[in-house]
Coordinates of C-alpha atoms in Angstrom, one line a residue:
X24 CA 88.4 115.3 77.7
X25 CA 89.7 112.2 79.6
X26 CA 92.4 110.9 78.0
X27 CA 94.0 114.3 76.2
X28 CA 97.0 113.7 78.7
X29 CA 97.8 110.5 76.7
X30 CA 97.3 111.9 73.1
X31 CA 99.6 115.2 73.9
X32 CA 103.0 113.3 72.6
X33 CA 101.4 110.7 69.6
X34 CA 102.5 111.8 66.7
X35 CA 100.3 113.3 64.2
X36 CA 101.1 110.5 61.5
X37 CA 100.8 107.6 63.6
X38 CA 98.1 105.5 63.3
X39 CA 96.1 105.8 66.9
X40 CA 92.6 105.0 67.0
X41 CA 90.3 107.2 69.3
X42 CA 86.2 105.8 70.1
X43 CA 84.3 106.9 66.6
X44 CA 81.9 109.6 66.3
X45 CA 78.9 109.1 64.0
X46 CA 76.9 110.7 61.5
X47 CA 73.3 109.2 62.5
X48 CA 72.1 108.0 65.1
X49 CA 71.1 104.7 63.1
X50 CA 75.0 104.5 62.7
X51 CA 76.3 104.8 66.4
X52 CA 73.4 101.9 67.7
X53 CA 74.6 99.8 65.0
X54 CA 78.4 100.6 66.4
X55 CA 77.3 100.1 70.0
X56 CA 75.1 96.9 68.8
X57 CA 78.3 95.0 67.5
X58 CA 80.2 96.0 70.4
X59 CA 78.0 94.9 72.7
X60 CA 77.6 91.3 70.7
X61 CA 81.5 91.5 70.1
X62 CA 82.1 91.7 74.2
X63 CA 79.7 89.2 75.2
X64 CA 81.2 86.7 72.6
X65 CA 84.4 87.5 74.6
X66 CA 82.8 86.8 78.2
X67 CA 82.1 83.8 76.5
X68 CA 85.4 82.8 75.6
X69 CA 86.7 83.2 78.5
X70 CA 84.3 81.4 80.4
X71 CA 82.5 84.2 82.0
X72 CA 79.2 82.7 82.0
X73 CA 77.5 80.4 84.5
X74 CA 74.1 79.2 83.3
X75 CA 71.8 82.1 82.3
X76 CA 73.7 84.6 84.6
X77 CA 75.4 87.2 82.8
X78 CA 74.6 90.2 81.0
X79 CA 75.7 93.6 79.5
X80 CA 73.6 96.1 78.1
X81 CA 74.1 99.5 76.1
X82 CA 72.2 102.7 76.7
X83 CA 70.3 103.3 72.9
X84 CA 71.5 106.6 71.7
X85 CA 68.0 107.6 71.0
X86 CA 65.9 106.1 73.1
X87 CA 68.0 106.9 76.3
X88 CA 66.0 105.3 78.9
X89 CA 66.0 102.1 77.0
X90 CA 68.8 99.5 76.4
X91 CA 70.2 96.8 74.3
X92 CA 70.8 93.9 76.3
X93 CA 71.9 89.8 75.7
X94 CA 68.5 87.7 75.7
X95 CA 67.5 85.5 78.5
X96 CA 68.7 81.8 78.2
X97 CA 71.3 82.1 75.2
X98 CA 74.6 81.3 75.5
X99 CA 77.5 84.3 74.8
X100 CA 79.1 82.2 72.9
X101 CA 76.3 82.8 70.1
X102 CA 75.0 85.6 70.4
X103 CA 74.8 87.9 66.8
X104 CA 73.8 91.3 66.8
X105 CA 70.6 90.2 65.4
X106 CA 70.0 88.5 68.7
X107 CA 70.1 91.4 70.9
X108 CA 66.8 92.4 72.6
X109 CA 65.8 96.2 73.5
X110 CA 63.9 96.7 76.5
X111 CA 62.2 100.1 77.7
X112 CA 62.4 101.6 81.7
X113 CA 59.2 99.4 82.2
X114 CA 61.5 96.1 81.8
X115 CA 59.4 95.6 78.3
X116 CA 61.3 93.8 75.5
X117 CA 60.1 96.8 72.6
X118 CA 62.7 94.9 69.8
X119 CA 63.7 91.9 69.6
X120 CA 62.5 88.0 69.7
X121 CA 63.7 86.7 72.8
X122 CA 62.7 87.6 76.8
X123 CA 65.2 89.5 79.3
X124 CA 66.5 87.9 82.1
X125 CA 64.3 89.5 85.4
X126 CA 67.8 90.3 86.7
X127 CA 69.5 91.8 83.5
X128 CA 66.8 94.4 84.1
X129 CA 66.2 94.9 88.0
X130 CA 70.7 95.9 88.0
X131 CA 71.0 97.4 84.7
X132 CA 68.1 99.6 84.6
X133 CA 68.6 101.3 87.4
X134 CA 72.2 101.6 87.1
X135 CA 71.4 103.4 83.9
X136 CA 68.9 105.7 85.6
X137 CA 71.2 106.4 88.5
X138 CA 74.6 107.0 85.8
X139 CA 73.0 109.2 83.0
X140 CA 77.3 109.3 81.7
X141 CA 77.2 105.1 81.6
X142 CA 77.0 103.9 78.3
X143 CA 77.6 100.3 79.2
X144 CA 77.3 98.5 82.2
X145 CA 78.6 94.3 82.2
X146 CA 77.7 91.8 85.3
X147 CA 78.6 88.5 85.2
X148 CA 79.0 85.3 87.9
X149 CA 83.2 85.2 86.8
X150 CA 84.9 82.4 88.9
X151 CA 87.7 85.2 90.6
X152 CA 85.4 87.7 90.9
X153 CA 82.9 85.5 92.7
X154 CA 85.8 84.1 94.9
X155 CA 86.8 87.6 96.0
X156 CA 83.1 88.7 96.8
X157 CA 82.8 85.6 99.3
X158 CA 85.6 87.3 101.1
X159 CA 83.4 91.2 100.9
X160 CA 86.9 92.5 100.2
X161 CA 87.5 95.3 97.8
X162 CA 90.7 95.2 95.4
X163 CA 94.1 96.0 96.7
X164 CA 96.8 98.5 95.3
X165 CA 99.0 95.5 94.3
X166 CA 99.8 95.5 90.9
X167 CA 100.0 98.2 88.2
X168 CA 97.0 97.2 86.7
X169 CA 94.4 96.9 89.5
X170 CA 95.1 100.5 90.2
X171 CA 92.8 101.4 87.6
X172 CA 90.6 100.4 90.1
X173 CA 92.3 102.3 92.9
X174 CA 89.5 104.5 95.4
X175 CA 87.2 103.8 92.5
X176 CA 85.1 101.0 92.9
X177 CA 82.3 100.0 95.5
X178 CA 81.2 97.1 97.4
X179 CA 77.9 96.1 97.7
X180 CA 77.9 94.4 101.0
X181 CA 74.8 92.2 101.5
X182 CA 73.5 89.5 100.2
X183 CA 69.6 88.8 99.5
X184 CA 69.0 86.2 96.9
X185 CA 69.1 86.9 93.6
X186 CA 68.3 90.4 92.5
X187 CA 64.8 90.7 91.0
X188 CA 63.5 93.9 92.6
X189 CA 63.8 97.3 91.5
X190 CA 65.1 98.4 95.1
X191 CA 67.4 96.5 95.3
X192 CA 69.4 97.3 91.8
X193 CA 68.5 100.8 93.5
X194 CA 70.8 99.8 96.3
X195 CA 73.7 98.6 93.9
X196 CA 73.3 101.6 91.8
X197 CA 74.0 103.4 95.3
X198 CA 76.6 101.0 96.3
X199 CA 78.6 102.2 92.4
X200 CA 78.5 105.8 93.1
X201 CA 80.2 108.0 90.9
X202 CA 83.1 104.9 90.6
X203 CA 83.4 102.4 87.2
X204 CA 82.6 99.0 88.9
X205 CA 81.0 97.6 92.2
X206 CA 82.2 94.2 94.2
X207 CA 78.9 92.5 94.9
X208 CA 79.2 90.1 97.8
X209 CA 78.6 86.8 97.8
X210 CA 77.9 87.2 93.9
X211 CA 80.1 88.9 91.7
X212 CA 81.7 91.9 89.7
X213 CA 79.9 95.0 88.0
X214 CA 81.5 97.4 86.2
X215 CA 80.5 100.2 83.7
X216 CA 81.8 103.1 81.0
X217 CA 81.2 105.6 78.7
X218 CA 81.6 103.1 76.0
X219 CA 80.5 99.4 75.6
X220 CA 84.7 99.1 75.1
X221 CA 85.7 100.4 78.0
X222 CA 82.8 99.0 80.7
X223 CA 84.0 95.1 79.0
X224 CA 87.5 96.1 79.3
X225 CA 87.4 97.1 83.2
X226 CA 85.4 93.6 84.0
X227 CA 88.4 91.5 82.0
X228 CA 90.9 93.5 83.6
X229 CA 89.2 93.3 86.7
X230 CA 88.3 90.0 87.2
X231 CA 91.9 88.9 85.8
X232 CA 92.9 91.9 89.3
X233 CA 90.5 89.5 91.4
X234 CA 92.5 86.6 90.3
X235 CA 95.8 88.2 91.1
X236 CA 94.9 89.3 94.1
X237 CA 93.5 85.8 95.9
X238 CA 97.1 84.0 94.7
X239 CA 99.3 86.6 96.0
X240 CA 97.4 86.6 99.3
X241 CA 97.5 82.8 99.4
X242 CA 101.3 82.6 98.6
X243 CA 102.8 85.1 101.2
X244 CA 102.5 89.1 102.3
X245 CA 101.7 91.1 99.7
X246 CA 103.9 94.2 99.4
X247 CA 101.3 97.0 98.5
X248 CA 102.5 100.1 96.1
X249 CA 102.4 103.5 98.5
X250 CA 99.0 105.3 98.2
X251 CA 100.4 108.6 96.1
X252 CA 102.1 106.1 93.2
X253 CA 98.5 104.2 93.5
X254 CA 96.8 107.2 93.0
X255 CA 99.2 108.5 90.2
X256 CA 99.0 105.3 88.9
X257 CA 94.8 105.1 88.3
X258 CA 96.0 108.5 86.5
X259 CA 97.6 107.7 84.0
X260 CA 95.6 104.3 83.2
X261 CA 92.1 104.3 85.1
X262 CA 90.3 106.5 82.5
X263 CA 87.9 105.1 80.0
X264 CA 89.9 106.1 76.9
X265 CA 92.8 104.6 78.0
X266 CA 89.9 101.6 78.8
X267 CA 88.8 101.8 75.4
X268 CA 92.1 101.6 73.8
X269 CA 93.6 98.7 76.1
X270 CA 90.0 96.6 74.6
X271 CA 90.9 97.2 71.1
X272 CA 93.2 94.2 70.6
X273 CA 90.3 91.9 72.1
X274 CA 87.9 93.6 69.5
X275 CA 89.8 92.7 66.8
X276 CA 90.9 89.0 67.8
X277 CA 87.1 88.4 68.5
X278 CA 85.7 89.8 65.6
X279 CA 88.4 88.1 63.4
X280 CA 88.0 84.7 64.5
X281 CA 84.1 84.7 64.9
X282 CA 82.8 87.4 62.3
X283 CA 79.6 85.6 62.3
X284 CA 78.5 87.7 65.4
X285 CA 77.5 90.5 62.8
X286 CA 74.6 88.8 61.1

């Protein structure tokens, strides 16, 4: 299992917390409900949003070909879990009050399809990561932390409008691969994981990479670290446990200052 490397030396009588297993599957939507709501009111706070462009959705446990997604035209700032909508592989809301954004489901649902192992998959217009995808770059090895991304992320390079057809979330499915996020050009950041946790952890972390990266380019040379301590580096800190732990602290500062999300 990913992530038994950094469980080998915790002591057996330390506190660690691990991603929950569940009894029912009534319990585990419920878990990946209030994630989800939890890391959207966190986009929100940090200003991830731009309009009614945004989402993240979470494959239903059950239904597996359907998923829980942020409705169309509500702010992530106030979202609840009772908000959340569930659409079906025909883009159908099946639960839920509100419509889906057209895009939410032209990305997400075939992203889904394409990744049966995603779990989560977030998209949003962030101000870095939308700076960096003007440029069609792809992250640098420049800092510890963006080599979680190192050899494993995509860019989608093109540019059509926005994404309302099937084909094209086909195309950005393709442009992911196998990796955990995608650099769309000329629009933004994508990234997904095996948990709702760990697919909103690598957009923060990623977008906050994006940012990193455009001011150390704009204030000099930027010294890159050597491709076999990049690679040793994505290691020991691009997995999605070690995704899902790093979120952890944001869960619980998000959840303690707004606990209204769980209604």
């Amino acid at each position: 299992m990913p992530g038994d490397e950094l469980m080998k030396d915790v002591p057996t009588d330390l506190i660690f917390r691990l991603p929950p297993s569940f009894d029912t599957v009534e319990e585990e939507r419920r878990h990946r409900k209030e994630r989800l709501t939890a890391a959207l009111r966190l986009f929100g706070k940090f200003g991830f949003e731009e309009g009614v462009a945004g989402h993240i959705t979470a494959r239903d446990p059950e239904l597996t070909d359907h998923f829980w997604v942020n409705p169309f035209g509500m702010s992530f700032k106030h979202i609840k879990v009772s908000d959340l909508i569930l659409v079906n592989h025909e883009g159908k809301v099946v639960h839920g009050r509100y419509p889906v954004n057209e895009a939410a489901f032209a990305i997400h649902s075939q992203v889904h399809q394409a990744r049966p192992d995603v779990v989560a998959a977030a998209h949003s217009h962030s101000t870095h990561g939308r700076a960096l995808s003007a440029l069609g770059q792809k992250l640098e090895p420049i800092t510890q932390d963006v080599c979680a991304f190192y050899q494993d992320h995509g860019l989608f390079d093109d540019y059509t409008g926005v994404v309302t057809d099937l084909e094209e979330g086909k195309r950005i499915a393709a442009a992911l691969g196998d990796t955990k996020a995608v650099i769309l050009r000329n629009h933004g950041l994508l990234t997904v994981g095996s948990t709702v946790d760990a697919a909103a952890w690598w957009f923060i972390t990623m977008e906050r990479s994006c940012q990193v990266q455009l001011l150390a380019k704009a204030a000099g040379t930027v010294v890159p670290i050597e491709p076999e301590n990049a690679e040793l580096t994505h290691r020991q800190i691009g997995n999605d446990i070690v995704g899902w732990v790093n979120y952890q602290p944001l869960y619980d500062q998000i959840t303690r200052e707004q606990p209204d999300l769980f209604d």
